[in-house]
Short mmCIF file of C-alpha atoms and ligand atoms in Angstrom, two decimals:
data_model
loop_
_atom_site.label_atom_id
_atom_site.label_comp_id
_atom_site.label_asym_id
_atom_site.label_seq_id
_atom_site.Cartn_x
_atom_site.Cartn_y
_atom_site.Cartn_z
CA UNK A 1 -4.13 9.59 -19.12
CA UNK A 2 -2.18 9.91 -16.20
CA UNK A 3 1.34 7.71 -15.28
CA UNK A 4 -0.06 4.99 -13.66
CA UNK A 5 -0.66 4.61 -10.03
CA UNK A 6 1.61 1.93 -8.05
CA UNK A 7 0.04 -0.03 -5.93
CA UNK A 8 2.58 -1.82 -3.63
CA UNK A 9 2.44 -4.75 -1.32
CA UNK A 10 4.41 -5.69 1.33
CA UNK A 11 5.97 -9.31 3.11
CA UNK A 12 2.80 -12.04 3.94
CA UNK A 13 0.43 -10.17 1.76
CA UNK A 14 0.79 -12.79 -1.03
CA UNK A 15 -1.00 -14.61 1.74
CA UNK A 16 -4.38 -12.84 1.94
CA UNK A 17 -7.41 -14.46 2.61
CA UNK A 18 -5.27 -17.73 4.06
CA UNK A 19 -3.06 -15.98 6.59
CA UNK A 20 -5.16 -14.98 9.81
CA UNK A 21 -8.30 -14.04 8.21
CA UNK A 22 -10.40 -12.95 11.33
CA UNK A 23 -7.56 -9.79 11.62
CA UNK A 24 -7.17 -9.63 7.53
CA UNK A 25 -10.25 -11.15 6.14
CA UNK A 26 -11.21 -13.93 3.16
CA UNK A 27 -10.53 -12.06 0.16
CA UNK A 28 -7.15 -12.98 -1.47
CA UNK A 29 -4.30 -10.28 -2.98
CA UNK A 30 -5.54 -11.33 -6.54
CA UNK A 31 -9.32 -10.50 -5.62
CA UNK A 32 -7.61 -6.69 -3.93
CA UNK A 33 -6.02 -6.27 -7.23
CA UNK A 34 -8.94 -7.14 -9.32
CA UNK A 35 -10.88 -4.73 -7.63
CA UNK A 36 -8.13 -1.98 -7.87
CA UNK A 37 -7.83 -2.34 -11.65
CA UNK A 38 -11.80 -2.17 -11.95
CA UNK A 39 -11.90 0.60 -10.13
CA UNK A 40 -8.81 2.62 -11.75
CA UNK A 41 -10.72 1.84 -15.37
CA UNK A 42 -13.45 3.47 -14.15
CA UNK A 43 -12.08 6.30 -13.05
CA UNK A 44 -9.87 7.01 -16.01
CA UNK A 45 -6.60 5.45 -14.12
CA UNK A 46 -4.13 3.01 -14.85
CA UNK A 47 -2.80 0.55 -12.11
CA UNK A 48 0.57 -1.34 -11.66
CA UNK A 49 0.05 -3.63 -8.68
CA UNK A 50 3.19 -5.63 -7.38
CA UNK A 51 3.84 -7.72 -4.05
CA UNK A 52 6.82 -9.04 -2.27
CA UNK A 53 8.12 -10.53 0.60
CA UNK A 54 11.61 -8.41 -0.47
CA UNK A 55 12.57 -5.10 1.08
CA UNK A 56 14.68 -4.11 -1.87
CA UNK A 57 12.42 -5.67 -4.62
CA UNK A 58 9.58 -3.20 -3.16
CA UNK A 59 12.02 -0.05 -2.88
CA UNK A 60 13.61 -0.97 -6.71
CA UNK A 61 9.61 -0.52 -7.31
CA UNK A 62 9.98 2.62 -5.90
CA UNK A 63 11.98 3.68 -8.04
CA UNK A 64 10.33 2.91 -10.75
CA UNK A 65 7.77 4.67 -9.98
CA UNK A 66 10.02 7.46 -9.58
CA UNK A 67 9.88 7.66 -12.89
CA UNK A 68 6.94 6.05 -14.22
CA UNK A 69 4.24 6.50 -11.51
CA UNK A 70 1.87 9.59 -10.74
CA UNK A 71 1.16 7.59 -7.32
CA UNK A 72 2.39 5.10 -4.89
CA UNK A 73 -0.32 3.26 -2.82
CA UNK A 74 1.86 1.09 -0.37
CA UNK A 75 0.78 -1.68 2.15
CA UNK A 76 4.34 -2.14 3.67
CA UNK A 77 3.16 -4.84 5.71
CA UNK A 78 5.62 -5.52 8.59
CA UNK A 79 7.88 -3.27 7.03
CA UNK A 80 5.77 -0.46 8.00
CA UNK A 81 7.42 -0.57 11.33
CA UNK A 82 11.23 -1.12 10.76
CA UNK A 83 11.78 -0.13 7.32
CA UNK A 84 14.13 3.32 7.20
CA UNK A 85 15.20 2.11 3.35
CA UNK A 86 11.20 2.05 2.41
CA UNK A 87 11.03 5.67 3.94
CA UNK A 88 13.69 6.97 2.18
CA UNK A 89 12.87 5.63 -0.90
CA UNK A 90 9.15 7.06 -0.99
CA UNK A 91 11.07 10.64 0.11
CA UNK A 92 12.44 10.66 -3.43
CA UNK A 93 9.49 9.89 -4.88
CA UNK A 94 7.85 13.24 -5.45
CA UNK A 95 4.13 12.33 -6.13
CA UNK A 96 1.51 11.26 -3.54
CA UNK A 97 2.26 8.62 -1.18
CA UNK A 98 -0.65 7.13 0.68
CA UNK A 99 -0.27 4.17 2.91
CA UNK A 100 -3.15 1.75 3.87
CA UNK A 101 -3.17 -1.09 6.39
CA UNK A 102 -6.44 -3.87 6.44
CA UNK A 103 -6.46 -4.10 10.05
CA UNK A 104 -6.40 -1.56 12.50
CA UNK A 105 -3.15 -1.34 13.46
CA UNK A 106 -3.52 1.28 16.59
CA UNK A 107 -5.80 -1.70 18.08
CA UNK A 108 -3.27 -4.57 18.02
CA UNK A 109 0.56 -4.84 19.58
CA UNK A 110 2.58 -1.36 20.76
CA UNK A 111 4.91 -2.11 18.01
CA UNK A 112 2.88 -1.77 14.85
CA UNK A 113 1.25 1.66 16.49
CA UNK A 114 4.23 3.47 14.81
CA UNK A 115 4.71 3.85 11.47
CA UNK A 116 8.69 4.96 9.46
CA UNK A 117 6.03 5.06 5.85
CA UNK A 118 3.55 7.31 8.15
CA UNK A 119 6.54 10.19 8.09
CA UNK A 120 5.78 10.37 4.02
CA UNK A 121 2.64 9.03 3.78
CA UNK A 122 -0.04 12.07 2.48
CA UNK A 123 -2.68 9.86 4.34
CA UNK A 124 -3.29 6.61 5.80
CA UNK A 125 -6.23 4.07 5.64
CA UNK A 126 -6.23 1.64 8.29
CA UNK A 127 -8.81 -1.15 10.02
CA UNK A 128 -11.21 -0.75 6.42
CA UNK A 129 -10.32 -3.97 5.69
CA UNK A 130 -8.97 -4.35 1.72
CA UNK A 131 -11.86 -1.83 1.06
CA UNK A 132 -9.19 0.47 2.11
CA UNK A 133 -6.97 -0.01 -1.10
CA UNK A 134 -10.37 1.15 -3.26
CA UNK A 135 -10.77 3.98 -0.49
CA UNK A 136 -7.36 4.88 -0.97
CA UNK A 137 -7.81 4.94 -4.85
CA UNK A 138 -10.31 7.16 -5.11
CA UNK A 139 -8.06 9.43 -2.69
CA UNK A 140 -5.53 9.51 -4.83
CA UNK A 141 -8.02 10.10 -7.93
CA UNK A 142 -8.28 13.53 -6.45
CA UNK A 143 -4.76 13.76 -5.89
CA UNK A 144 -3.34 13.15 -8.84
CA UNK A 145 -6.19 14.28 -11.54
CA UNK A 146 -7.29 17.35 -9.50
C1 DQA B 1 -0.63 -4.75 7.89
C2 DQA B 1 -0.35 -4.48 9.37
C3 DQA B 1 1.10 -4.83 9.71
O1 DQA B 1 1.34 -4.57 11.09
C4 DQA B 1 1.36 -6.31 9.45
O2 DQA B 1 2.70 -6.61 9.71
C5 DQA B 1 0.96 -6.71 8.08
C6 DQA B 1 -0.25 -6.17 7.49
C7 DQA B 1 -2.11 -4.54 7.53
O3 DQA B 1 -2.43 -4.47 6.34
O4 DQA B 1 -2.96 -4.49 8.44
O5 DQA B 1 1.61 -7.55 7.46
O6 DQA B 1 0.13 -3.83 7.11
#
């Protein structure tokens, strides 16, 4: 089996399915994850899924997958737009890097149109709602096993 696939969750995701769910929908982190691992067991994967609110806690996660991951899947959450420490942290990771967003971030406010993870990111999944994290999975399926 491949190293398992991190799948990494930025500040106010903890949140999901309380926080705003007309943009981010009812389902909550623990349901995403769920889902993830379901789908990674079918598929022959392994999954390490993590969340915080904590710049550095997600880039020491980084890290580790530096050395223990085939994959990083990262929802940076705000972080996505001011975050040059996440950047450079997935740049030393040397596996695939895809990023996914629930909402469609090109729809809502000027500043979450740009993206510092988007300069590493081998794709990005945005507006599927947290069908995007399976969507992203299976991406990375291909990635990593192909
Ligand atoms: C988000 C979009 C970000 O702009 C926002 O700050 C989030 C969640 C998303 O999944 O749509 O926290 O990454």
């Amino acid at each position: 089996m491949a190293n398992p696939i991190y799948i990494l969750n930025g500040p106010n995701l903890n949140l999901l399915g309380m926080r705003q769910p007309e943009i981010y929908g009812r389902e909550t982190l623990e349901d995403v994850a769920a889902a993830c691992t379901a789908l990674a067991g079918e598929m022959g994967l392994e999954v390490r899924f993590h969340q915080s609110n904590h710049e550095g806690v997600i880039i020491d996660c980084i890290h580790e997958a530096r050395v223990a991951g085939s994959g990083v899947i990262i929802n940076p959450g705000a972080f996505t737009h001011t975050s040059v420490a996440i950047l450079d942290a997935l740049n030393a990771f040397e596996g695939p890097v895809l990023e996914v967003h629930i909402s469609n971030v090109h729809k809502r406010e000027a500043f979450r149109h740009h993206s510092y993870v988007s300069l590493r990111a081998d794709g990005v999944i945005a507006g599927f709602g947290t069908e995007g994290y399976l969507l992203a999975l299976r991406r990375m399926r291909t990635l990593v096993l192909s």
